[in-house]
XYZ file of C-alpha atoms in Angstrom:
730
model
C 0.000 0.000 0.000
C 1.199 3.491 -0.867
C 0.386 6.256 1.622
C 0.916 9.952 0.928
C 0.497 12.331 3.837
C 1.130 15.964 3.020
C -0.477 19.378 2.684
C -3.749 18.844 4.568
C -4.792 15.471 3.142
C -3.889 11.785 3.119
C -4.097 9.442 0.128
C -3.911 5.649 0.181
C -3.421 3.620 -2.992
C -3.564 -0.157 -3.349
C -0.478 -0.478 -5.494
C -0.824 -4.233 -5.939
C -4.264 -4.320 -7.564
C -4.551 -0.643 -8.511
C -7.264 1.149 -6.552
C -7.788 4.414 -4.718
C -8.521 3.286 -1.158
C -8.714 6.557 0.719
C -8.853 10.330 0.280
C -8.995 11.877 3.711
C -8.934 15.463 4.873
C -9.396 16.064 8.569
C -12.179 13.785 9.789
C -13.786 13.466 6.353
C -13.240 10.382 4.191
C -14.041 11.019 0.535
C -13.853 7.405 -0.668
C -16.754 5.087 0.033
C -14.991 2.152 1.657
C -17.740 -0.241 0.533
C -17.452 0.865 -3.104
C -13.721 0.911 -3.870
C -13.161 0.759 -7.620
C -10.266 -0.207 -9.875
C -8.160 2.859 -10.561
C -9.143 2.835 -14.234
C -11.371 1.067 -16.739
C -10.825 0.949 -20.497
C -13.131 0.148 -23.398
C -11.632 -0.959 -26.689
C -13.408 -1.633 -29.964
C -12.688 -4.012 -32.790
C -13.137 -3.449 -36.502
C -16.858 -4.284 -36.368
C -17.498 -2.378 -33.173
C -17.125 -5.345 -30.833
C -16.293 -4.308 -27.259
C -13.437 -5.347 -25.002
C -13.645 -4.074 -21.417
C -10.849 -4.247 -18.889
C -9.716 -2.492 -15.734
C -6.773 -2.204 -13.361
C -7.653 -5.458 -11.605
C -7.099 -7.377 -14.868
C -3.360 -6.637 -14.943
C -0.965 -9.434 -14.016
C 1.627 -7.019 -12.661
C 1.895 -3.539 -11.222
C 5.292 -1.883 -10.865
C 5.582 1.256 -8.748
C 8.093 4.048 -8.287
C 8.343 7.342 -6.411
C 10.247 10.412 -7.568
C 9.819 13.417 -5.326
C 6.086 14.045 -5.112
C 5.244 11.979 -8.224
C 4.060 8.384 -7.772
C 4.002 6.071 -10.803
C 2.196 2.770 -11.338
C 2.788 0.605 -14.417
C 0.204 -2.090 -15.212
C 0.956 -4.874 -17.676
C -0.024 -8.412 -18.544
C -3.655 -7.920 -19.570
C -5.108 -11.115 -21.010
C -7.999 -9.372 -22.822
C -5.840 -7.030 -24.904
C -2.146 -6.416 -25.422
C -1.771 -3.038 -23.730
C 0.303 -1.435 -21.000
C -1.035 1.303 -18.706
C 1.025 3.879 -16.818
C -0.546 6.075 -14.144
C 1.195 9.071 -12.605
C -0.061 10.962 -9.574
C 1.457 14.320 -8.669
C 0.794 15.301 -5.063
C 0.612 19.050 -4.510
C -2.173 21.263 -3.193
C -4.022 19.860 -6.173
C -3.723 16.147 -6.899
C -2.948 15.756 -10.606
C -3.769 12.379 -12.195
C -2.364 11.324 -15.592
C -2.722 8.101 -17.547
C -1.039 6.703 -20.651
C -2.074 3.560 -22.525
C 0.433 1.833 -24.800
C -1.613 -0.045 -27.373
C 0.149 -3.100 -28.803
C -3.096 -4.537 -30.158
C -5.066 -4.009 -33.378
C -7.984 -2.628 -31.358
C -9.026 0.973 -30.893
C -9.083 2.537 -27.433
C -12.541 4.150 -27.276
C -12.502 5.560 -23.765
C -10.579 5.520 -20.528
C -12.547 5.899 -17.297
C -10.051 7.566 -14.971
C -9.501 7.985 -12.094
C -12.395 5.899 -10.811
C -13.797 7.157 -7.532
C -16.955 6.502 -5.533
C -17.777 8.936 -2.731
C -20.090 8.088 0.180
C -23.808 8.501 -0.366
C -24.256 10.865 2.562
C -26.355 13.257 0.517
C -29.128 15.195 2.206
C -31.727 12.861 0.733
C -30.004 9.951 2.486
C -29.906 11.726 5.829
C -26.500 13.373 5.476
C -25.336 16.895 4.701
C -23.674 16.486 1.304
C -24.527 17.557 -2.232
C -23.093 16.995 -5.710
C -22.539 19.743 -8.265
C -22.787 18.763 -11.935
C -22.156 21.052 -14.922
C -25.458 20.069 -16.561
C -27.342 22.889 -18.302
C -25.726 25.858 -16.604
C -25.236 23.949 -13.330
C -27.279 21.653 -11.107
C -26.943 20.611 -7.481
C -28.240 17.171 -6.504
C -28.972 16.280 -2.910
C -31.094 13.136 -3.413
C -29.992 10.284 -5.655
C -33.463 8.760 -5.695
C -34.892 11.971 -7.115
C -32.159 12.125 -9.736
C -32.430 8.479 -10.799
C -36.253 8.601 -11.025
C -36.191 11.782 -13.120
C -36.089 12.364 -16.870
C -32.297 12.500 -16.571
C -31.001 9.483 -14.670
C -27.492 8.241 -15.277
C -27.218 7.196 -18.911
C -24.298 5.761 -20.862
C -23.099 8.104 -23.623
C -23.650 6.077 -26.780
C -24.825 6.442 -30.379
C -27.569 7.131 -31.388
C -26.994 9.963 -28.949
C -29.438 11.716 -26.686
C -29.274 15.496 -26.799
C -29.149 15.790 -23.037
C -26.592 13.026 -22.437
C -23.847 13.704 -19.916
C -21.267 14.646 -22.545
C -18.811 17.541 -22.562
C -18.749 19.649 -24.623
C -22.520 19.460 -24.892
C -25.288 19.535 -22.320
C -22.405 19.332 -19.853
C -21.007 22.811 -20.395
C -18.320 22.965 -17.699
C -15.884 20.077 -17.071
C -15.923 19.946 -13.288
C -17.763 18.017 -10.586
C -17.890 18.746 -6.868
C -18.955 16.740 -3.818
C -19.248 18.747 -0.615
C -20.869 18.924 2.802
C -20.384 20.154 6.341
C -16.896 18.609 6.635
C -15.544 19.975 3.371
C -15.617 19.259 -0.317
C -13.787 17.576 -3.171
C -13.347 19.353 -6.500
C -12.863 16.947 -9.427
C -12.144 18.408 -12.862
C -10.498 18.019 -16.234
C -8.024 20.864 -16.693
C -8.146 20.587 -20.458
C -7.714 23.604 -22.773
C -8.583 21.698 -25.961
C -12.164 20.515 -25.477
C -11.499 16.787 -25.534
C -14.798 14.879 -25.466
C -15.708 13.397 -22.102
C -18.581 11.622 -20.452
C -19.005 13.515 -17.158
C -21.608 12.077 -14.851
C -22.326 10.402 -11.523
C -24.300 7.306 -10.617
C -25.104 4.931 -7.762
C -22.222 2.577 -7.007
C -23.184 0.097 -4.315
C -23.381 2.095 -1.097
C -21.618 5.029 -2.721
C -21.845 7.386 -5.687
C -19.384 7.117 -8.527
C -18.046 10.441 -9.870
C -17.329 9.520 -13.459
C -15.028 10.849 -16.167
C -14.989 8.862 -19.384
C -12.226 10.264 -21.553
C -13.030 9.598 -25.223
C -9.767 9.228 -27.047
C -10.476 10.011 -30.708
C -7.826 7.471 -31.721
C -7.420 5.021 -34.569
C -6.773 1.319 -34.107
C -3.389 0.548 -32.607
C -2.733 4.117 -31.477
C -1.545 4.943 -27.954
C -3.461 7.179 -25.575
C -1.452 9.883 -23.827
C -3.196 12.556 -21.793
C -1.929 16.071 -22.415
C -3.986 17.468 -19.542
C -4.573 16.562 -15.932
C -7.519 15.117 -14.051
C -7.389 17.291 -10.957
C -8.690 16.857 -7.426
C -8.594 19.573 -4.792
C -10.112 19.826 -1.335
C -12.087 22.919 -0.394
C -14.467 24.362 2.158
C -17.820 25.755 1.117
C -20.362 24.889 -1.548
C -20.509 24.977 -5.340
C -19.347 28.607 -5.395
C -16.001 27.547 -3.919
C -15.631 24.748 -6.478
C -16.508 27.148 -9.311
C -13.839 29.520 -8.007
C -11.208 26.818 -8.419
C -12.263 26.056 -11.976
C -12.626 29.705 -12.989
C -9.126 30.480 -11.715
C -7.670 27.689 -13.843
C -9.805 28.651 -16.862
C -8.693 32.274 -16.766
C -5.040 31.353 -16.275
C -5.252 29.177 -19.401
C -7.541 31.349 -21.496
C -7.301 30.711 -25.224
C -6.965 33.707 -27.529
C -10.443 33.290 -29.039
C -12.090 34.167 -25.703
C -12.789 37.891 -25.543
C -14.648 39.771 -22.863
C -17.915 41.249 -24.054
C -16.587 44.798 -23.892
C -13.643 43.825 -26.146
C -15.467 41.603 -28.630
C -15.982 43.201 -32.072
C -18.609 40.596 -32.977
C -21.043 41.824 -30.304
C -23.885 43.991 -31.729
C -25.068 47.177 -30.016
C -28.365 45.629 -28.892
C -26.512 43.113 -26.685
C -26.132 45.686 -23.935
C -29.628 47.126 -24.304
C -31.377 44.135 -22.768
C -34.138 43.350 -25.243
C -36.852 41.089 -23.850
C -37.272 37.912 -25.876
C -40.816 37.157 -27.049
C -41.178 33.755 -28.679
C -44.070 31.926 -30.311
C -44.954 29.663 -33.277
C -46.741 30.765 -36.415
C -48.139 27.282 -37.068
C -49.827 25.094 -34.491
C -49.882 25.729 -30.752
C -47.293 23.174 -29.616
C -44.601 20.969 -31.115
C -46.754 18.016 -32.185
C -49.902 19.940 -33.074
C -51.458 20.071 -36.511
C -49.312 22.568 -38.366
C -52.030 24.927 -39.539
C -51.457 28.692 -39.435
C -52.479 30.216 -36.110
C -53.594 33.761 -35.325
C -49.995 35.008 -35.417
C -49.747 34.300 -39.127
C -49.183 36.098 -41.421
C -46.161 37.328 -39.507
C -47.293 40.935 -39.454
C -50.415 39.884 -37.509
C -48.264 39.678 -34.369
C -47.178 43.315 -34.594
C -49.964 44.755 -32.376
C -49.070 42.270 -29.629
C -45.363 43.118 -29.858
C -46.061 46.855 -29.695
C -48.362 46.377 -26.701
C -45.845 44.225 -24.824
C -42.986 46.597 -25.655
C -44.938 49.565 -24.330
C -45.959 47.704 -21.192
C -42.383 46.622 -20.526
C -40.744 49.856 -21.671
C -38.235 47.647 -23.498
C -36.956 46.657 -26.873
C -38.256 43.281 -28.004
C -36.498 40.477 -29.828
C -39.046 38.200 -31.467
C -37.765 34.647 -31.967
C -40.011 32.650 -34.282
C -40.823 28.968 -34.036
C -42.454 26.799 -36.708
C -41.540 29.426 -39.309
C -39.773 27.066 -41.696
C -41.429 26.700 -45.083
C -40.391 23.062 -45.198
C -41.485 21.582 -41.854
C -40.971 22.607 -38.213
C -37.868 21.210 -36.506
C -36.932 19.395 -39.727
C -33.339 20.362 -40.541
C -31.292 21.041 -42.531
C -33.509 22.639 -45.176
C -35.451 25.523 -43.638
C -35.784 28.021 -46.471
C -37.941 29.656 -47.769
C -39.946 30.832 -44.751
C -43.510 29.674 -44.408
C -45.678 32.038 -46.398
C -42.789 33.270 -48.504
C -39.901 35.682 -48.227
C -42.004 38.791 -48.771
C -44.286 37.994 -45.842
C -41.327 37.548 -43.491
C -39.568 40.632 -44.883
C -42.648 42.753 -44.190
C -42.528 41.722 -40.539
C -38.749 42.134 -40.213
C -38.974 45.667 -41.604
C -41.881 46.568 -39.322
C -40.016 45.337 -36.247
C -36.815 47.143 -37.185
C -38.738 50.349 -37.862
C -39.958 50.273 -34.255
C -36.456 49.520 -32.934
C -37.163 45.843 -32.298
C -35.246 42.717 -33.342
C -35.957 39.296 -34.769
C -34.418 35.843 -34.542
C -35.186 32.393 -35.918
C -35.142 29.000 -34.214
C -33.435 26.311 -36.294
C -32.653 22.662 -35.654
C -28.974 21.950 -35.820
C -27.120 19.190 -37.635
C -30.016 16.835 -38.228
C -31.028 15.557 -41.661
C -34.758 14.936 -41.854
C -35.838 11.928 -43.857
C -39.535 12.330 -43.125
C -41.461 14.934 -41.131
C -44.142 13.549 -38.830
C -45.836 16.945 -38.774
C -45.950 17.735 -42.519
C -46.467 14.511 -44.448
C -45.511 16.184 -47.713
C -41.992 16.714 -46.355
C -40.462 13.450 -47.508
C -36.788 13.501 -48.492
C -36.344 9.741 -48.838
C -35.902 9.913 -52.624
C -33.270 12.660 -52.410
C -31.480 10.790 -49.618
C -31.200 7.656 -51.739
C -30.445 9.286 -55.089
C -27.687 11.536 -53.752
C -26.099 8.853 -51.577
C -26.403 11.065 -48.502
C -25.937 8.152 -46.115
C -22.212 8.659 -46.783
C -22.252 11.863 -44.692
C -24.294 10.720 -41.718
C -23.168 9.594 -38.274
C -22.823 5.833 -37.921
C -23.092 3.455 -34.987
C -20.080 1.476 -33.694
C -21.073 -1.489 -35.878
C -21.137 0.735 -38.956
C -24.918 0.812 -39.217
C -26.986 3.905 -40.020
C -29.650 4.195 -37.313
C -32.288 6.882 -37.079
C -31.268 9.565 -34.596
C -32.833 10.135 -31.174
C -33.335 13.883 -31.663
C -36.960 15.116 -31.818
C -38.401 11.702 -32.788
C -41.941 12.959 -32.135
C -41.522 15.526 -34.895
C -39.346 13.778 -37.464
C -37.512 10.694 -38.614
C -33.953 11.399 -39.587
C -30.238 11.167 -39.097
C -27.357 13.167 -37.644
C -24.932 14.780 -40.073
C -21.260 14.311 -39.270
C -19.592 17.725 -38.819
C -16.365 16.608 -40.494
C -18.032 16.226 -43.875
C -17.910 18.973 -46.506
C -21.531 18.192 -47.309
C -22.549 19.126 -43.754
C -20.618 22.382 -43.840
C -22.053 23.286 -47.242
C -25.662 22.563 -46.271
C -25.441 24.503 -43.004
C -23.630 27.389 -44.696
C -26.310 27.567 -47.383
C -29.054 27.730 -44.744
C -27.252 30.445 -42.791
C -26.586 32.508 -45.921
C -30.286 32.444 -46.810
C -31.395 33.377 -43.307
C -28.955 36.256 -43.027
C -30.195 37.598 -46.352
C -33.535 38.195 -44.591
C -31.854 40.794 -42.328
C -32.510 38.866 -39.117
C -30.561 39.717 -35.969
C -30.124 36.280 -34.446
C -30.175 32.625 -35.490
C -30.571 29.828 -32.961
C -28.654 27.652 -35.392
C -27.984 24.632 -33.184
C -31.267 23.995 -31.459
C -31.282 20.237 -30.734
C -27.485 20.306 -30.427
C -27.333 21.118 -26.730
C -24.315 23.205 -25.874
C -23.247 23.256 -29.541
C -22.228 19.596 -29.540
C -22.150 17.270 -32.497
C -23.216 13.701 -31.961
C -20.974 10.656 -31.829
C -19.892 9.091 -35.111
C -18.076 5.775 -35.550
C -17.666 5.864 -39.334
C -14.415 4.508 -40.755
C -14.924 6.334 -44.053
C -15.211 9.977 -42.960
C -11.536 10.686 -42.426
C -11.865 11.028 -38.671
C -10.991 8.391 -36.075
C -13.618 5.695 -35.661
C -14.393 6.633 -32.054
C -15.536 9.922 -30.480
C -12.960 12.458 -29.413
C -11.512 15.914 -29.848
C -11.993 15.722 -33.615
C -15.691 16.457 -32.938
C -14.890 19.672 -31.074
C -12.421 20.763 -33.733
C -14.911 19.997 -36.518
C -17.697 21.991 -34.878
C -15.404 24.968 -34.314
C -14.318 24.800 -37.945
C -17.933 24.620 -39.146
C -18.965 27.581 -37.005
C -15.963 29.556 -38.166
C -16.952 28.888 -41.777
C -20.570 29.992 -41.386
C -19.321 33.094 -39.598
C -18.551 34.646 -42.983
C -22.315 35.137 -43.393
C -22.998 36.473 -39.909
C -20.309 39.114 -39.479
C -18.355 41.413 -41.705
C -19.665 44.025 -44.133
C -21.445 45.719 -41.261
C -23.277 42.600 -40.125
C -23.134 41.374 -36.548
C -25.688 38.573 -36.493
C -25.302 36.272 -33.508
C -25.587 32.491 -33.521
C -26.711 30.323 -30.636
C -27.633 26.827 -29.545
C -30.046 25.011 -27.291
C -28.743 25.306 -23.746
C -25.811 27.629 -23.155
C -22.779 27.047 -25.370
C -20.337 24.569 -23.879
C -16.988 26.120 -23.078
C -15.112 25.479 -26.372
C -17.974 26.922 -28.438
C -18.595 30.154 -26.521
C -16.593 32.363 -28.931
C -18.842 31.180 -31.795
C -22.234 30.963 -30.038
C -22.622 34.261 -28.226
C -26.351 34.225 -27.481
C -28.160 31.018 -26.566
C -31.396 29.651 -25.169
C -30.562 28.681 -21.602
C -32.224 25.509 -20.350
C -31.458 25.884 -16.658
C -35.008 24.742 -15.829
C -34.000 21.155 -16.670
C -31.881 21.119 -13.524
C -35.041 21.145 -11.432
C -35.847 17.641 -12.680
C -32.861 16.283 -10.764
C -32.376 18.751 -7.924
C -31.716 22.481 -7.901
C -30.450 24.704 -10.700
C -27.589 27.048 -9.824
C -25.980 29.791 -11.986
C -22.524 28.239 -12.192
C -22.240 28.921 -15.926
C -22.680 32.645 -15.350
C -20.245 32.419 -12.433
C -17.494 31.137 -14.729
C -18.263 32.681 -18.124
C -20.559 35.723 -17.814
C -17.868 38.257 -18.707
C -17.522 36.524 -22.085
C -21.123 35.733 -23.001
C -24.672 36.800 -22.107
C -27.562 34.456 -22.863
C -31.344 34.554 -22.581
C -33.812 32.810 -20.344
C -34.930 30.429 -23.080
C -38.358 29.173 -23.980
C -38.571 27.137 -20.752
C -39.643 23.963 -22.523
C -40.432 21.127 -20.090
C -41.174 23.541 -17.228
C -44.755 22.249 -17.353
C -43.423 18.736 -16.760
C -41.440 19.962 -13.756
C -43.660 22.448 -11.926
C -47.251 22.016 -10.822
C -48.738 25.244 -12.151
C -52.005 24.803 -10.283
C -50.415 24.144 -6.889
C -47.544 26.621 -7.288
C -48.458 29.376 -9.755
C -45.526 31.439 -8.410
C -43.155 29.176 -10.348
C -43.116 31.393 -13.454
C -42.281 34.483 -11.401
C -39.573 32.457 -9.655
C -38.081 31.314 -12.971
C -38.001 34.875 -14.310
C -36.263 36.086 -11.159
C -33.799 33.199 -11.327
C -32.826 34.000 -14.921
C -32.451 37.684 -14.122
C -30.211 36.965 -11.136
C -28.080 34.745 -13.381
C -27.517 37.718 -15.689
C -29.713 36.407 -18.503
C -31.966 38.463 -20.723
C -35.609 37.632 -20.035
C -38.078 35.656 -22.130
C -41.842 35.608 -22.496
C -43.612 32.806 -24.356
C -46.938 33.974 -25.793
C -49.916 32.120 -27.233
C -51.730 32.957 -30.433
C -53.782 35.591 -28.604
C -50.672 37.407 -27.424
C -51.086 36.213 -23.828
C -48.168 35.079 -21.679
C -47.990 31.296 -21.308
C -46.264 29.273 -18.597
C -43.646 27.976 -21.036
C -43.284 26.542 -24.496
C -44.395 23.076 -25.499
C -47.390 22.117 -23.387
C -50.230 20.480 -25.268
C -52.793 21.275 -22.611
C -52.835 24.694 -20.991
C -56.353 25.058 -19.549
C -55.477 28.304 -17.804
C -52.742 30.894 -18.079
C -50.535 32.606 -15.517
C -51.817 35.841 -14.042
C -50.641 38.332 -16.657
C -50.081 41.586 -14.779
C -47.662 40.280 -12.123
C -45.501 38.738 -14.855
C -45.430 41.933 -16.890
C -44.736 44.018 -13.788
C -41.853 41.806 -12.694
C -40.260 41.740 -16.158
C -40.629 45.501 -16.568
C -39.100 46.209 -13.165
C -36.226 43.758 -13.529
C -35.342 44.757 -17.064
C -35.096 48.390 -15.979
C -32.349 47.333 -13.557
C -30.573 45.486 -16.354
C -30.587 48.576 -18.579
C -29.841 51.211 -15.965
C -28.151 51.087 -12.569
C -27.557 47.333 -12.622
C -26.140 47.162 -16.142
C -22.475 47.311 -15.156
C -23.067 44.286 -12.931
C -25.641 42.171 -14.766
C -24.367 42.763 -18.303
C -20.593 43.050 -17.929
C -20.035 41.896 -14.371
C -18.125 39.026 -12.823
C -20.160 36.951 -10.378
C -18.977 36.225 -6.844
C -20.548 34.404 -3.922
C -23.327 36.574 -2.451
C -23.466 37.914 1.072
C -25.822 35.821 3.171
C -29.421 36.920 3.603
C -31.451 36.326 6.736
C -34.893 35.472 5.407
C -38.304 34.134 6.375
C -38.929 30.423 5.892
C -38.503 29.186 2.303
C -41.375 29.073 -0.145
C -42.376 25.564 -1.230
C -43.006 25.048 -4.939
C -44.730 21.778 -5.780
C -43.165 19.646 -8.483
C -44.897 17.014 -10.581
C -42.465 14.301 -9.516
C -43.884 14.317 -5.956
C -40.925 16.315 -4.700
C -40.968 19.951 -3.660
C -38.534 22.740 -4.356
C -37.786 24.862 -1.309
C -37.101 28.340 -2.677
C -35.677 31.280 -0.798
C -38.274 34.026 -0.699
C -35.721 36.420 -2.168
C -33.243 35.486 -4.893
C -29.836 37.107 -4.970
C -26.507 37.189 -6.793
C -23.467 39.384 -6.320
C -21.270 40.894 -9.028
C -18.093 42.900 -9.544
C -18.251 45.541 -12.262
C -15.348 46.094 -14.702
C -14.479 49.189 -12.651
C -14.164 47.099 -9.506
C -17.422 48.027 -7.759
C -19.363 45.309 -5.962
C -23.132 45.069 -6.270
C -25.568 42.509 -4.908
C -28.975 42.325 -6.559
C -31.877 41.067 -4.429
C -35.164 40.149 -6.128
C -38.620 39.718 -4.665
C -40.628 37.609 -7.129
C -43.676 37.478 -4.866
C -46.774 39.674 -4.757
C -46.087 40.757 -1.166
C -43.205 42.628 0.500
C -40.430 40.497 1.990
C -38.060 41.573 4.768
C -34.457 40.472 4.982
C -31.147 41.309 6.597
C -27.957 41.350 4.527
C -24.822 40.313 6.406
C -21.786 41.889 4.722
C -18.288 40.900 5.765
C -15.205 43.067 5.233
C -17.278 45.975 3.974
C -16.618 49.585 4.975
C -19.912 51.012 3.812
C -22.902 50.234 1.661
C -25.600 51.946 -0.359
C -28.969 50.375 -1.053
C -30.670 51.485 -4.267
C -34.382 50.823 -4.380
C -34.886 52.253 -7.843
C -33.023 51.368 -11.065
C -32.462 55.058 -11.775
C -30.665 55.416 -8.439
C -33.195 57.862 -6.998
C -34.012 56.268 -3.644
C -31.043 55.261 -1.479
C -30.272 53.959 1.987
C -26.711 54.207 3.281
C -24.842 52.544 6.114
C -21.350 52.030 7.542
C -19.513 49.122 9.058
C -19.550 48.302 12.746
C -16.381 48.279 14.816
C -15.936 44.639 13.833
C -15.686 45.701 10.184
C -18.974 44.184 9.072
C -22.292 45.639 7.945
C -25.847 44.501 8.566
C -28.563 46.041 6.465
C -32.227 45.374 7.247
C -34.319 45.806 4.120
C -37.846 45.484 2.840
C -37.967 44.456 -0.790
C -41.219 45.505 -2.419
C -43.372 43.074 -4.434
C -42.214 42.108 -7.920
C -39.135 44.294 -7.729
C -35.483 44.365 -6.740
C -32.923 46.322 -4.775
C -29.215 46.746 -5.407
C -26.708 46.832 -2.561
C -23.431 48.468 -3.636
C -20.566 47.932 -1.203
C -17.144 49.434 -0.633
């Protein structure tokens, strides 16, 4: 057994079999003793996709050595495949894990699961104090494994055909770090990887414990060796997800690639980005995604103009309309979207009318799918073209080389996933973007259905890329987006592109305005604004169309949930979104087939108007350009309980808050009351000399205070209904 005892932690390794036996800091053990795992697992594939699985326990021998603070283990003698595995562990404040696989076989190394670790299941739902942070859709905190595993998003193996919300980075997993923490401290577990290598990042039940899982997809050809050029990093910390996000953000900023520019320095950002338009989204055909696709009352396009003008006046805001079901082909049936339903002239009339009033327009698209047959518009049948043009050559294939239908939007269409490495894919997407930009739109949600901007796995041996997933996917998507950029910027154009969910880290420079799907985190636990914490200085997003919120929240039992979601998005620094029905009324969210009653309209409009004024005026330097930090604690009344449809409840603080540093170095904490009654609170501010409370976004009404002799401030406040206050500290 190897024991390292240094810094403030102790590590024990079984250097005969190859297992991490103990990670201890103080009185806290971070390894579940009843769920010790082999140090690594490896999956290899044969020429026809056949699988060979092995792990550290399969080695006949393990040689060890120690040089300074670096411990090496060399595993050899695997009967299932002729490989050799070398693990190096560097013990510093951070524990840096590296693995290399020498491949002497004719197989392909598909993924390496490393380092394997199961933490205790002492989550709050099991009677303990711990939680797990996961970088899923802007950030989610899970405190009950039963809730997570019974949800829409239980642990799922990343495979092909792929699921859009699979636990893959870069994709629906937008940040490559996990954290497990509780009263006795936390463990940060991350990939410090500048190059966007594809990974399965997830967690799942493992006996009595919970496995924190990193599957490192190699992107290698048969017989090639795997050598990590980045570290899998563990670090102990005190605090919650904010402290873990601090660790990752520090590394990210120290290793910033040149394509990341702060908003204030980015020449691709249009002027409207800082003016906080409110998004208004709706379909022009049907009332939900699987409805009959007949024109509704918002078609022709210009028919919506009175509603947009009314909403804009009520909100005292610019509006960005984002159209759904506008495609003249079939809704959500990529890649061919043009011409618009009703013709180019009808759309142009609406675009011109919006622009004349100072408003904006965007279009929802559907990513890298290729639709064989629409289920919504029977006339949309591309089977003949698919066969005659031999388009199967450009589609993603399964490990066995088969061409399966994709898993993306199967209720709306039957189709395939285009491989991003293929010239055909780039040409088709470029053609669509060129046509849309010719309509003088301001925004294109190009990669809806490609969460985070991800492409889907492809195992083809004929495409010129390795036959297993890997970094080639990230590089191909960046190349594709760079190519289509010629149509979105230059010659005076600054049209932004986006994706479904916020752009995963490698794609942020290309996807600068996206439809956040933070609401999905409430299926599995609690959404937290970790994405904004790490990346907000580089990208602003919008609240999104809130699809699936009706499957999460019980609107009848907890009608406050829409006001809560608006306040949450605002506190995260997002621009706000309203989904309207064909009568111009605000709906709970997009996508519900049955909506027998609507949210109370006036409170929603009042809250959006009040919050957006903060985003345009006094709060702009914080909420638009600011850098998030952990907020000062609020003393509050008992939490509000929002009923969920999964028989769980969400306990929500009666006031939502985030804290920001402006580019000039000022600190401001925004506090939002999303309820229809006043709420009292006390703000406890540490290491603050003085504070000013602004109760009006124009800065008219102020309350000032100074620190006590102990150097701290306590401010007792009443936050009025459906409004916010800003506490600026020195």
